[in-house]
Coordinates of N, CA and C in Angstrom, one line a residue:
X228 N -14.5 -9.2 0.4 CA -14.1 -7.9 0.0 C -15.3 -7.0 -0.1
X229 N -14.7 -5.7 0.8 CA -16.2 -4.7 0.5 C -15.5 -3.8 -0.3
X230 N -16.4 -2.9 -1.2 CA -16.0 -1.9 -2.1 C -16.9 -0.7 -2.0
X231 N -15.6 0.4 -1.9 CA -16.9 1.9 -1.7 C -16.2 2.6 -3.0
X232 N -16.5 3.5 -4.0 CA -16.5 4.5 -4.5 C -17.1 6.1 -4.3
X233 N -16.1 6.9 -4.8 CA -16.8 8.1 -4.1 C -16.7 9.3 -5.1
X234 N -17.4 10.1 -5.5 CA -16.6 11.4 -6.5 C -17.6 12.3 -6.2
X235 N -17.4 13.6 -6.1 CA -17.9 14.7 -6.2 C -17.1 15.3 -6.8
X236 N -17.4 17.0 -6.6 CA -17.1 17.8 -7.7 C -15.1 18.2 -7.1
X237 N -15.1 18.1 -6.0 CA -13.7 18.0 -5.2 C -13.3 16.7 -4.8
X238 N -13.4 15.6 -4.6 CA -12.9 14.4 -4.2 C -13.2 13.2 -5.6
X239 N -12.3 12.2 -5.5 CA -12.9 11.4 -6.0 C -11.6 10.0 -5.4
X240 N -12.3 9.0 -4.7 CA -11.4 8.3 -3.7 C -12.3 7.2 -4.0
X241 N -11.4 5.8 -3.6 CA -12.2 4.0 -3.7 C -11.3 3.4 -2.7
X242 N -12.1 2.8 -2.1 CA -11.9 1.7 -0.9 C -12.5 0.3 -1.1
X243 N -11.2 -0.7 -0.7 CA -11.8 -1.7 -0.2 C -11.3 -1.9 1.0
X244 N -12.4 -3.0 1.5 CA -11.7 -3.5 3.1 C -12.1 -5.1 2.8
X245 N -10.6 -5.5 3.1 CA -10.6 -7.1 2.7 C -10.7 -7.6 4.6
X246 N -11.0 -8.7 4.7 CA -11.5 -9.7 5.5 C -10.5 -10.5 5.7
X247 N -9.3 -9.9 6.5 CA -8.1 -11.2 6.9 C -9.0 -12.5 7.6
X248 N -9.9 -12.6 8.3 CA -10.3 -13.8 9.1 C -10.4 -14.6 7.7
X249 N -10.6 -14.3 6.2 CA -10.6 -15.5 5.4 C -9.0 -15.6 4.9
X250 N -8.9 -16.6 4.0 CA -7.7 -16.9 3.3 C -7.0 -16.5 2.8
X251 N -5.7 -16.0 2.9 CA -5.4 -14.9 1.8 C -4.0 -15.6 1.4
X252 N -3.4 -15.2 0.6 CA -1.9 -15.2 0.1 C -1.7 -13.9 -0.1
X253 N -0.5 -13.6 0.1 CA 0.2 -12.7 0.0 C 1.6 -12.7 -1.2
X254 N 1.3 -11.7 -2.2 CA 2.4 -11.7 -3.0 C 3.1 -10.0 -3.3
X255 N 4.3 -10.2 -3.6 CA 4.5 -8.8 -4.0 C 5.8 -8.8 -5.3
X256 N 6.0 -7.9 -5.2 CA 7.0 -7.3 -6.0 C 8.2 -5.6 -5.6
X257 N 9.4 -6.1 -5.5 CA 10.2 -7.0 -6.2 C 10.9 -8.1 -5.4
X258 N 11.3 -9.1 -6.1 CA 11.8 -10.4 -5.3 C 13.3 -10.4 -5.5
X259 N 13.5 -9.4 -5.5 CA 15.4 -9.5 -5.5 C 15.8 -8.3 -4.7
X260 N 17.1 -8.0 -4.5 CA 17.7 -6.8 -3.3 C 18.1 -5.9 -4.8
X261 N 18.3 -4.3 -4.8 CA 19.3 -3.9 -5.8 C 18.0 -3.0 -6.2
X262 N 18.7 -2.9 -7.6 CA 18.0 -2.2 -8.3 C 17.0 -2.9 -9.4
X263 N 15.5 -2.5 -9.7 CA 14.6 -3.3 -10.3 C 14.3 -2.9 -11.2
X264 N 13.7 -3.6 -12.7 CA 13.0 -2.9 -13.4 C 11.3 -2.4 -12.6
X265 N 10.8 -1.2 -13.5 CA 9.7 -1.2 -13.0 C 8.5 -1.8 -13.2
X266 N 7.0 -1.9 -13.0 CA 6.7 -2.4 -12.8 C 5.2 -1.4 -12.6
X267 N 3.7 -1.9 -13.5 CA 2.4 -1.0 -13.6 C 1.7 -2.5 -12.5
X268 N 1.1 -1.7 -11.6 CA 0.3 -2.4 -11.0 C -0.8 -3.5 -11.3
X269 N -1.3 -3.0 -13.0 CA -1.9 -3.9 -13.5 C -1.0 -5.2 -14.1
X270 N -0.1 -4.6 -14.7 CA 1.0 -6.0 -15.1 C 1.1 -7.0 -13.6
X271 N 1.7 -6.7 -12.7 CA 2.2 -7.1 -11.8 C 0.7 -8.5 -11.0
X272 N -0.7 -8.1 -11.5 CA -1.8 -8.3 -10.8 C -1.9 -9.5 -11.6
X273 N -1.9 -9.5 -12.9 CA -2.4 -10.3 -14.0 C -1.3 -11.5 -13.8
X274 N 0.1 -11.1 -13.9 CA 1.0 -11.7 -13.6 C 0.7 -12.8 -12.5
X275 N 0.5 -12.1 -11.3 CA 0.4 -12.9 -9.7 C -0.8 -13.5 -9.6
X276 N -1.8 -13.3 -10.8 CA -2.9 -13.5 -10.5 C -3.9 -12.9 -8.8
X277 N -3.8 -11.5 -8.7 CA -3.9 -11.1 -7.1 C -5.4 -10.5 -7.4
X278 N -6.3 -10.7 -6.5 CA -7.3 -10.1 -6.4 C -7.8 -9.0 -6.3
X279 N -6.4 -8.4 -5.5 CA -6.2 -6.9 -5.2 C -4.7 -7.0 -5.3
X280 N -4.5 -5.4 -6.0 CA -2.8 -5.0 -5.7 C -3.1 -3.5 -5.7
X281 N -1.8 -3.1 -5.2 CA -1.5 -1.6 -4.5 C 0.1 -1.4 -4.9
X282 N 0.1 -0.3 -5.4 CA 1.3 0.0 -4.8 C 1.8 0.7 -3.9
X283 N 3.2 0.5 -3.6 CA 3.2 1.0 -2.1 C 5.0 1.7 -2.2
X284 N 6.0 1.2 -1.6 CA 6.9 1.9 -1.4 C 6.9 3.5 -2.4
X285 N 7.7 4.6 -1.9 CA 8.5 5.5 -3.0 C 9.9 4.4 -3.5
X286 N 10.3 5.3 -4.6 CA 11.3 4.8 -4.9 C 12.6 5.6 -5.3
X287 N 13.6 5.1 -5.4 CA 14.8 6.1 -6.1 C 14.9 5.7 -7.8
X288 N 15.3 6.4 -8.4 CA 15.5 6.8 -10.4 C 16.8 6.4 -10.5
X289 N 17.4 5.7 -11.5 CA 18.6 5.3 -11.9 C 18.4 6.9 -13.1
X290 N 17.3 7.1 -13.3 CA 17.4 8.1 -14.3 C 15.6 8.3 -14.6
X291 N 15.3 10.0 -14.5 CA 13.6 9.9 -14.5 C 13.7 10.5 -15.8
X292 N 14.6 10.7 -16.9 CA 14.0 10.9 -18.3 C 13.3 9.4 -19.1
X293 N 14.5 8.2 -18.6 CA 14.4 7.4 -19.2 C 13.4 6.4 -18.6
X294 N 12.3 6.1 -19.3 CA 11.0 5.4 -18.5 C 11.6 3.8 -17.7
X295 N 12.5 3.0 -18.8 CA 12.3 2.2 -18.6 C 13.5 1.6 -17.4
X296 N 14.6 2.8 -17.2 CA 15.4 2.7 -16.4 C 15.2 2.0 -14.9
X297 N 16.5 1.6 -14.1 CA 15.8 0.6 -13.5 C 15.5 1.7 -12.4
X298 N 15.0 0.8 -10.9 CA 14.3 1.6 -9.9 C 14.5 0.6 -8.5
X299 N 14.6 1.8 -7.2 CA 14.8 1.0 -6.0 C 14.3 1.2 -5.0
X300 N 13.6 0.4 -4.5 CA 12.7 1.2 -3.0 C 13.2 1.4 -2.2
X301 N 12.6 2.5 -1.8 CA 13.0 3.2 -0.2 C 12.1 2.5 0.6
X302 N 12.8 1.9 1.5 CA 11.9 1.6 3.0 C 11.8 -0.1 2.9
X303 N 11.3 -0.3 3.7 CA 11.2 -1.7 3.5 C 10.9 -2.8 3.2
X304 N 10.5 -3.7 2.5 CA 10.2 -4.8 1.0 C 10.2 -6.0 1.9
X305 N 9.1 -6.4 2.3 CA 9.4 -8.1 2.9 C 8.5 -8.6 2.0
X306 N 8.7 -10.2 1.9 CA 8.1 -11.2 1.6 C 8.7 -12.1 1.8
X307 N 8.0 -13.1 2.5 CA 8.1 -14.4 3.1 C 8.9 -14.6 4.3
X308 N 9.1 -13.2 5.1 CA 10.6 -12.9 5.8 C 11.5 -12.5 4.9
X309 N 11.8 -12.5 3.9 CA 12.9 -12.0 2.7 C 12.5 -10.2 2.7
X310 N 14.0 -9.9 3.2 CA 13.7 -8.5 2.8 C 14.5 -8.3 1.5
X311 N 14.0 -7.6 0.8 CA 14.5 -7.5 -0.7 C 14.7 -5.6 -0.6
X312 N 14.5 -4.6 0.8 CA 15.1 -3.6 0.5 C 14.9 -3.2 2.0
X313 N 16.1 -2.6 2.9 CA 16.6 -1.9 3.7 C 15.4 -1.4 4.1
X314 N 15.4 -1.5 5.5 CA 14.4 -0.3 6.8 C 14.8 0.7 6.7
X315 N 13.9 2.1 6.4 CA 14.2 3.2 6.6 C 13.2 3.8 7.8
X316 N 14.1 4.2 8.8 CA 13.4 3.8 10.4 C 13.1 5.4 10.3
X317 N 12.4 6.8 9.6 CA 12.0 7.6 9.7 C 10.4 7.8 8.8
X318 N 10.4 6.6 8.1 CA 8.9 6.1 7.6 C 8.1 4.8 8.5
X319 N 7.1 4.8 7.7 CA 6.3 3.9 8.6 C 6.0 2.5 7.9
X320 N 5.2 1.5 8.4 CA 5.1 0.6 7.2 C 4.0 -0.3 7.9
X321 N 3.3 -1.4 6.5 CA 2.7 -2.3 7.2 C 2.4 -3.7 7.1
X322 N 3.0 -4.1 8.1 CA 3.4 -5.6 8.3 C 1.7 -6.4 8.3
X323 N 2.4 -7.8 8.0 CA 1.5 -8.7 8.3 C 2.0 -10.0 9.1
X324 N 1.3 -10.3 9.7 CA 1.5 -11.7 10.9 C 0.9 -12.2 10.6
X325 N 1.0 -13.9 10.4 CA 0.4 -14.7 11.0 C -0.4 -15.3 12.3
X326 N -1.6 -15.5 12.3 CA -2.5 -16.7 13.7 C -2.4 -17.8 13.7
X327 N -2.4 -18.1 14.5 CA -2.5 -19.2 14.6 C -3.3 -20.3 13.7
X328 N -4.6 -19.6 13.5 CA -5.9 -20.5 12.1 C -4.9 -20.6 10.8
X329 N -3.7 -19.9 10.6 CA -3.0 -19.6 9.6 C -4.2 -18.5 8.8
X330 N -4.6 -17.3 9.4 CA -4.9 -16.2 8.5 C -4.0 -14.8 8.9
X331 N -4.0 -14.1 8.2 CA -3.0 -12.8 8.3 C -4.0 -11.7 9.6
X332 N -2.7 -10.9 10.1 CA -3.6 -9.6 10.7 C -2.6 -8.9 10.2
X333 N -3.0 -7.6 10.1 CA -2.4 -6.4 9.7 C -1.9 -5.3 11.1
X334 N -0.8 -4.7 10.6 CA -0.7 -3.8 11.9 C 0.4 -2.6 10.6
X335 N -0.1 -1.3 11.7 CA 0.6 -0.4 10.7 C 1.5 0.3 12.1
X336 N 2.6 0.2 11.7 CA 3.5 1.1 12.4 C 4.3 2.2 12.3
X337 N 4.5 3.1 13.3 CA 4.9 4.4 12.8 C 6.6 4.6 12.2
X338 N 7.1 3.5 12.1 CA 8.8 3.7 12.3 C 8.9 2.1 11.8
X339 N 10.1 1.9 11.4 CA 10.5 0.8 10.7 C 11.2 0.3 11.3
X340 N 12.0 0.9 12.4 CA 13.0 0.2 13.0 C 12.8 -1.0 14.0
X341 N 11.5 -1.0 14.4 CA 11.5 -2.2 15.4 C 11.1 -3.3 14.6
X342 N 10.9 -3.8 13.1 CA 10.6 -4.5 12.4 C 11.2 -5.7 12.8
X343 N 12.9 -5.7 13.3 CA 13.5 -7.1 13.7 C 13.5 -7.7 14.6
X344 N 12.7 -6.5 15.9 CA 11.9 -7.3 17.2 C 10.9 -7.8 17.0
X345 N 10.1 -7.1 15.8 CA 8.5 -7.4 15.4 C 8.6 -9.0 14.6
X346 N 9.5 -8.8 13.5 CA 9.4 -9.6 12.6 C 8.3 -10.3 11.8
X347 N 7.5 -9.4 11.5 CA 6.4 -9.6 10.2 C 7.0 -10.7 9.4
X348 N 6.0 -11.4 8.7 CA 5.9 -11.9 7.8 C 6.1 -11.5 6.5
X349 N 5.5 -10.1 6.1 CA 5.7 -9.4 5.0 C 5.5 -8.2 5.6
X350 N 6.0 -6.9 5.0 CA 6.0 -5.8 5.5 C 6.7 -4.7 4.5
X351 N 5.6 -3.6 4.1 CA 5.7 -3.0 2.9 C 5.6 -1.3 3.4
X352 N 7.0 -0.8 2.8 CA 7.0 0.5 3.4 C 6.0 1.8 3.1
X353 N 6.0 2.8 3.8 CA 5.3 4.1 2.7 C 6.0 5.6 3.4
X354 N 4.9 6.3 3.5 CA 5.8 7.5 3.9 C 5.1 7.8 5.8
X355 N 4.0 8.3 6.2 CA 3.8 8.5 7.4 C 2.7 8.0 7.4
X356 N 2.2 7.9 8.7 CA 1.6 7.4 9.8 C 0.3 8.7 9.6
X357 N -0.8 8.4 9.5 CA -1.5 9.7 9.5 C -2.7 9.8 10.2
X358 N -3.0 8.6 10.9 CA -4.3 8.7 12.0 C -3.7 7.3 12.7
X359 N -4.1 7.6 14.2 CA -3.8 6.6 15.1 C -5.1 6.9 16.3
X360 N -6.0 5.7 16.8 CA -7.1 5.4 18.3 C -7.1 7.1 18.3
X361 N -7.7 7.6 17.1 CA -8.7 8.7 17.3 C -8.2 9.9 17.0
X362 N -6.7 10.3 17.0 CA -5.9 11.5 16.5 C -5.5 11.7 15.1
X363 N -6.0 12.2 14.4 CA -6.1 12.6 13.2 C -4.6 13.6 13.3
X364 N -3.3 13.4 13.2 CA -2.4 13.4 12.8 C -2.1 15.2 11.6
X365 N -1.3 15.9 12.1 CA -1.2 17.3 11.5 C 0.0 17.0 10.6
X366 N -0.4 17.7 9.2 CA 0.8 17.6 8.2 C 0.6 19.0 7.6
X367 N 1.6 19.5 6.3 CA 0.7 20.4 5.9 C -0.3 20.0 5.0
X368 N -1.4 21.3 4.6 CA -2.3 20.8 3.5 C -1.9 21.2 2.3
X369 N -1.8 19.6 1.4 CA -1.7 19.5 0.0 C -2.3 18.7 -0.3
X370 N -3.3 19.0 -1.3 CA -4.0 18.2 -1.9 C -3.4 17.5 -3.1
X371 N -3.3 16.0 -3.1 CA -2.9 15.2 -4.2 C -3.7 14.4 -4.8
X372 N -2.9 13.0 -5.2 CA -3.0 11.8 -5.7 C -2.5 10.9 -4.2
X373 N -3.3 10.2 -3.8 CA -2.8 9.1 -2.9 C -3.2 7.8 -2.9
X374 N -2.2 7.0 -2.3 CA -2.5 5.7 -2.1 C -2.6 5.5 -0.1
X375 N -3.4 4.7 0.0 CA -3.3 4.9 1.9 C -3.6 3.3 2.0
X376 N -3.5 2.9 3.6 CA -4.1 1.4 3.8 C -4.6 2.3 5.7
X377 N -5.4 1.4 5.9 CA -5.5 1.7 7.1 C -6.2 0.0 8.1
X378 N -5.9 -0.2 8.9 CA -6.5 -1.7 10.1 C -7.8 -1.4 10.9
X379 N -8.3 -2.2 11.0 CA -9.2 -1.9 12.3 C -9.5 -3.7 12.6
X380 N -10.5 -3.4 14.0 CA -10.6 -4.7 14.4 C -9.3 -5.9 14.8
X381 N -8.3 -5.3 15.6 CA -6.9 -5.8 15.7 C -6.4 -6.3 14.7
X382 N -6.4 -5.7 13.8 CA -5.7 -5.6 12.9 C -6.2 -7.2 11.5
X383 N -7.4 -7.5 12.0 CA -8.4 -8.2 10.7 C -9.1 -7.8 9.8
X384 N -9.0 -6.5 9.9 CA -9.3 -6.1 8.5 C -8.5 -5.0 7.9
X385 N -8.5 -5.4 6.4 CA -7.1 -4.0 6.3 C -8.1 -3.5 4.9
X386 N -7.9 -1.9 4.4 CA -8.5 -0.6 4.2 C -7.5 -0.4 3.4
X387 N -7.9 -0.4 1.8 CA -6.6 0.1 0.9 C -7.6 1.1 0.6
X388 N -6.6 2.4 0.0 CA -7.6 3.6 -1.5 C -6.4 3.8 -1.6
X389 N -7.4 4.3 -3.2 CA -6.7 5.6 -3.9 C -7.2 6.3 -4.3
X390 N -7.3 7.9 -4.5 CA -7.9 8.7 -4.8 C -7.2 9.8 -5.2
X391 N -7.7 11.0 -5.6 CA -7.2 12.2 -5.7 C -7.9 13.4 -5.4
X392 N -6.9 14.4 -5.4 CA -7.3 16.0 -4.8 C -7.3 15.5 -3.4
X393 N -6.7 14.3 -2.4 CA -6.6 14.3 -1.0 C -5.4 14.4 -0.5
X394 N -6.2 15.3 1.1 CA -4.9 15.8 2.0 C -4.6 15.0 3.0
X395 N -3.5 14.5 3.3 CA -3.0 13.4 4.7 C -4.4 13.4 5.4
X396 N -4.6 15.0 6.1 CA -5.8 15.3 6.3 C -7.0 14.2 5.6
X397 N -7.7 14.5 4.8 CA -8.6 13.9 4.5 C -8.4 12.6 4.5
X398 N -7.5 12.0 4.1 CA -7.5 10.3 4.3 C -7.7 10.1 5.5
X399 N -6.9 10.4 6.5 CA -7.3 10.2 8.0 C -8.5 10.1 8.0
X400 N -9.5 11.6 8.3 CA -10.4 11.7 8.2 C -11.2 10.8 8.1
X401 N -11.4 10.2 6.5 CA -11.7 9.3 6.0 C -11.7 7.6 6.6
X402 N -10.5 7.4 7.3 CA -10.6 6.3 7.9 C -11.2 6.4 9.0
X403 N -11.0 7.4 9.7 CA -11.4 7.5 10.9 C -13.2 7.5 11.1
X404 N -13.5 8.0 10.2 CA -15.1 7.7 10.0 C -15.4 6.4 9.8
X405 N -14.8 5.7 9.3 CA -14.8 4.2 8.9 C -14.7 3.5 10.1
X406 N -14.0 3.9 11.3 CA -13.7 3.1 12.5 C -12.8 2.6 12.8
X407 N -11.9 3.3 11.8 CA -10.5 2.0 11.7 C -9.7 2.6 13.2
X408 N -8.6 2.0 13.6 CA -7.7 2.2 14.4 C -6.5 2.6 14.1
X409 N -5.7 2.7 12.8 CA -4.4 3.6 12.3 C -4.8 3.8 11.0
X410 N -4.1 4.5 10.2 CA -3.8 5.1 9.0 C -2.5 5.1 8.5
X411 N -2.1 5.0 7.3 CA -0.7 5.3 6.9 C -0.9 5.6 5.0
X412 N 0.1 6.4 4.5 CA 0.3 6.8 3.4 C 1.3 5.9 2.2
X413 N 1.0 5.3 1.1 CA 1.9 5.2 0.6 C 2.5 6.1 -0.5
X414 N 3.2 5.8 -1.3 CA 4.1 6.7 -2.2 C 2.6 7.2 -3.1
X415 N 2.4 8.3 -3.3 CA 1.2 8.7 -4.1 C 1.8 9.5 -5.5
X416 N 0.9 10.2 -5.8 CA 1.0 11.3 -6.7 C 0.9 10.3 -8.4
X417 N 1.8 10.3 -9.1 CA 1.2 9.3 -10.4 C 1.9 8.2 -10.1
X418 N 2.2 7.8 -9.0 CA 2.4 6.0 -8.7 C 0.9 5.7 -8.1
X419 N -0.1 6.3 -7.8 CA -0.8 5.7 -7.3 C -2.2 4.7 -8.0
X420 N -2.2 3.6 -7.5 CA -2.8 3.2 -8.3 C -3.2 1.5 -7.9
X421 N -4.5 1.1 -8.2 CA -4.8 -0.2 -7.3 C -5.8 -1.0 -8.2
X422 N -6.0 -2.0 -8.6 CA -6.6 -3.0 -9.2 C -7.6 -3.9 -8.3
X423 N -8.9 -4.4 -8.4 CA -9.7 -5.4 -7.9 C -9.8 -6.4 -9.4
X424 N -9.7 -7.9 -8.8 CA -10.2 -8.3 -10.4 C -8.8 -8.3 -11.3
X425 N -7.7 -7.8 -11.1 CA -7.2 -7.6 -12.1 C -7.8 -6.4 -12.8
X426 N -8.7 -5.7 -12.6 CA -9.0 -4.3 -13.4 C -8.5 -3.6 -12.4
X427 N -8.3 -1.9 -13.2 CA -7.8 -0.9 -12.7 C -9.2 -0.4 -12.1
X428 N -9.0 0.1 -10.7 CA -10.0 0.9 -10.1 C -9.6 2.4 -10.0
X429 N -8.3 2.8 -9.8 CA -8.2 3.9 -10.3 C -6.3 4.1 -11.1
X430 N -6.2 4.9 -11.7 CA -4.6 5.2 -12.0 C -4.9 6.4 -12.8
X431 N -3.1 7.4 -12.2 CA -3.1 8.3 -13.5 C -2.8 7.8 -14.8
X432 N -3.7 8.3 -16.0 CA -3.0 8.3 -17.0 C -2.1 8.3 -17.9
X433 N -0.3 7.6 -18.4 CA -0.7 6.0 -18.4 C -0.2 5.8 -17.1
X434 N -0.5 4.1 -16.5 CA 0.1 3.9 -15.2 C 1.6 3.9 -15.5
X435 N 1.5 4.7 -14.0 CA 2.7 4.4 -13.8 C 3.5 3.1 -13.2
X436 N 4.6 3.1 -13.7 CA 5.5 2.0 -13.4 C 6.2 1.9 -12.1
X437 N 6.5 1.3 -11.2 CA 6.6 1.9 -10.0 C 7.7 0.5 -9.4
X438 N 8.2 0.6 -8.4 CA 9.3 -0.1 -7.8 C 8.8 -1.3 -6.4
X439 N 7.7 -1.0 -6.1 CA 7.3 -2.1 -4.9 C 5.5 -1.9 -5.2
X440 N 4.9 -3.4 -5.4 CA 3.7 -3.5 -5.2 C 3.4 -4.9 -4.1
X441 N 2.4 -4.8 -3.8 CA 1.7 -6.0 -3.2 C 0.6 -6.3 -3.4
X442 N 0.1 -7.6 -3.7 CA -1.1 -8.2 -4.0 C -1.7 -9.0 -2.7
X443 N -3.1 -9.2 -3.0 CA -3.4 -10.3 -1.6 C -4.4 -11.4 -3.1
X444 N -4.0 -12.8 -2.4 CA -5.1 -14.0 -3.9 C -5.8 -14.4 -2.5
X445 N -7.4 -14.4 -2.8 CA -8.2 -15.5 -2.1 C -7.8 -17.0 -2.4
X446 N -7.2 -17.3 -1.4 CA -7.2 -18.8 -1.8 C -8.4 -19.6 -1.4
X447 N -9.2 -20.3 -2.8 CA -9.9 -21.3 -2.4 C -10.0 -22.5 -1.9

């Protein structure tokens, strides 16, 4: 695992790029179809014991006054082949496959629907596609709270952040300086939020509770 941090007086964003050619597991959250309780990315880490977690899908509100009410993701939820929530084939998402060595590669795609020709292994929704082999992708500019992942290296290494005050725009950007080969967005704004270690590397203040995370454990 490499780790960048960044802040100036307008940005402040963290990256890691994990190393699929080593061992990973893959875990996530949630492991049932319906409606879920939610769920802070740090709970969910400590729980799984994950090296790294992220969260990732948006979700729908049984009710947004009541915190603890339950919650359901939009887009698509794999683990293990188990989908635990519906393709929504106008977002994008990012799967993981198996090699043959038994280590993972990552691939981010623009559209959910070919998932059942594709058939990932696990495969975790978000909202768009924001850089692809060099085109830095037009949205409008707002500046937020984000979560992003992005691949490079056919898809052996995978590129999580979170940060804030960034525009679709600047994430791209951002990966694209890195070398990566796609980009994609997950649910941002105060879901966003990611752990190394079990520690928080970034979240808004308190974390938010959220409806789909995913972890990766080094297995030794």
């Amino acid at each position: 695992i490499q780790r960048y941090d960044y802040r100036n007086s307008k940005m402040d964003y963290h990256i890691v790029c994990i190393d699929l050619n080593a061992k990973w597991e893959i875990v996530s959250y949630p492991e049932k179809k319906g409606w879920v309780r939610p769920v802070s990315v740090g709970s969910f880490a400590r729980r799984s014991n994950s090296d790294i977690a992220i969260n990732a899908n948006p979700f729908l509100f049984t009710s947004r006054i009541i915190w603890w009410s339950k919650i359901k993701p939009i887009g698509v939820c794999r683990t293990d082949s188990r989908d635990v929530s519906a393709f929504e084939p106008g977002f994008c998402s990012l799967n993981f496959y198996k090699d043959e060595d038994g280590t993972y590669r990552a691939e981010i795609e623009d559209s959910q629907d070919m998932l059942n020709e594709k058939n990932p292994i696990h495969a975790y929704g978000g909202f768009f596609t924001v850089y692809r082999d060099g085109k830095v992708y037009e949205f409008q500019k707002i500046n937020d709270v984000r979560s992003a992942a992005a691949v490079s290296d056919n898809g052996k290494k995978l590129y999580l952040m979170v940060g804030k005050n960034l525009s679709f725009e600047d994430t791209a950007e951002i990966f694209k300086a890195l070398g990566c080969d796609a980009a994609m967005e997950f649910d941002g704004g105060s879901s966003s939020q990611m752990t190394v270690n079990k520690r928080y590397v970034f979240f808004n203040f308190p974390p938010r509770k959220v409806a789909s995370v995913f972890g990766l454990r080094l297995l030794k």
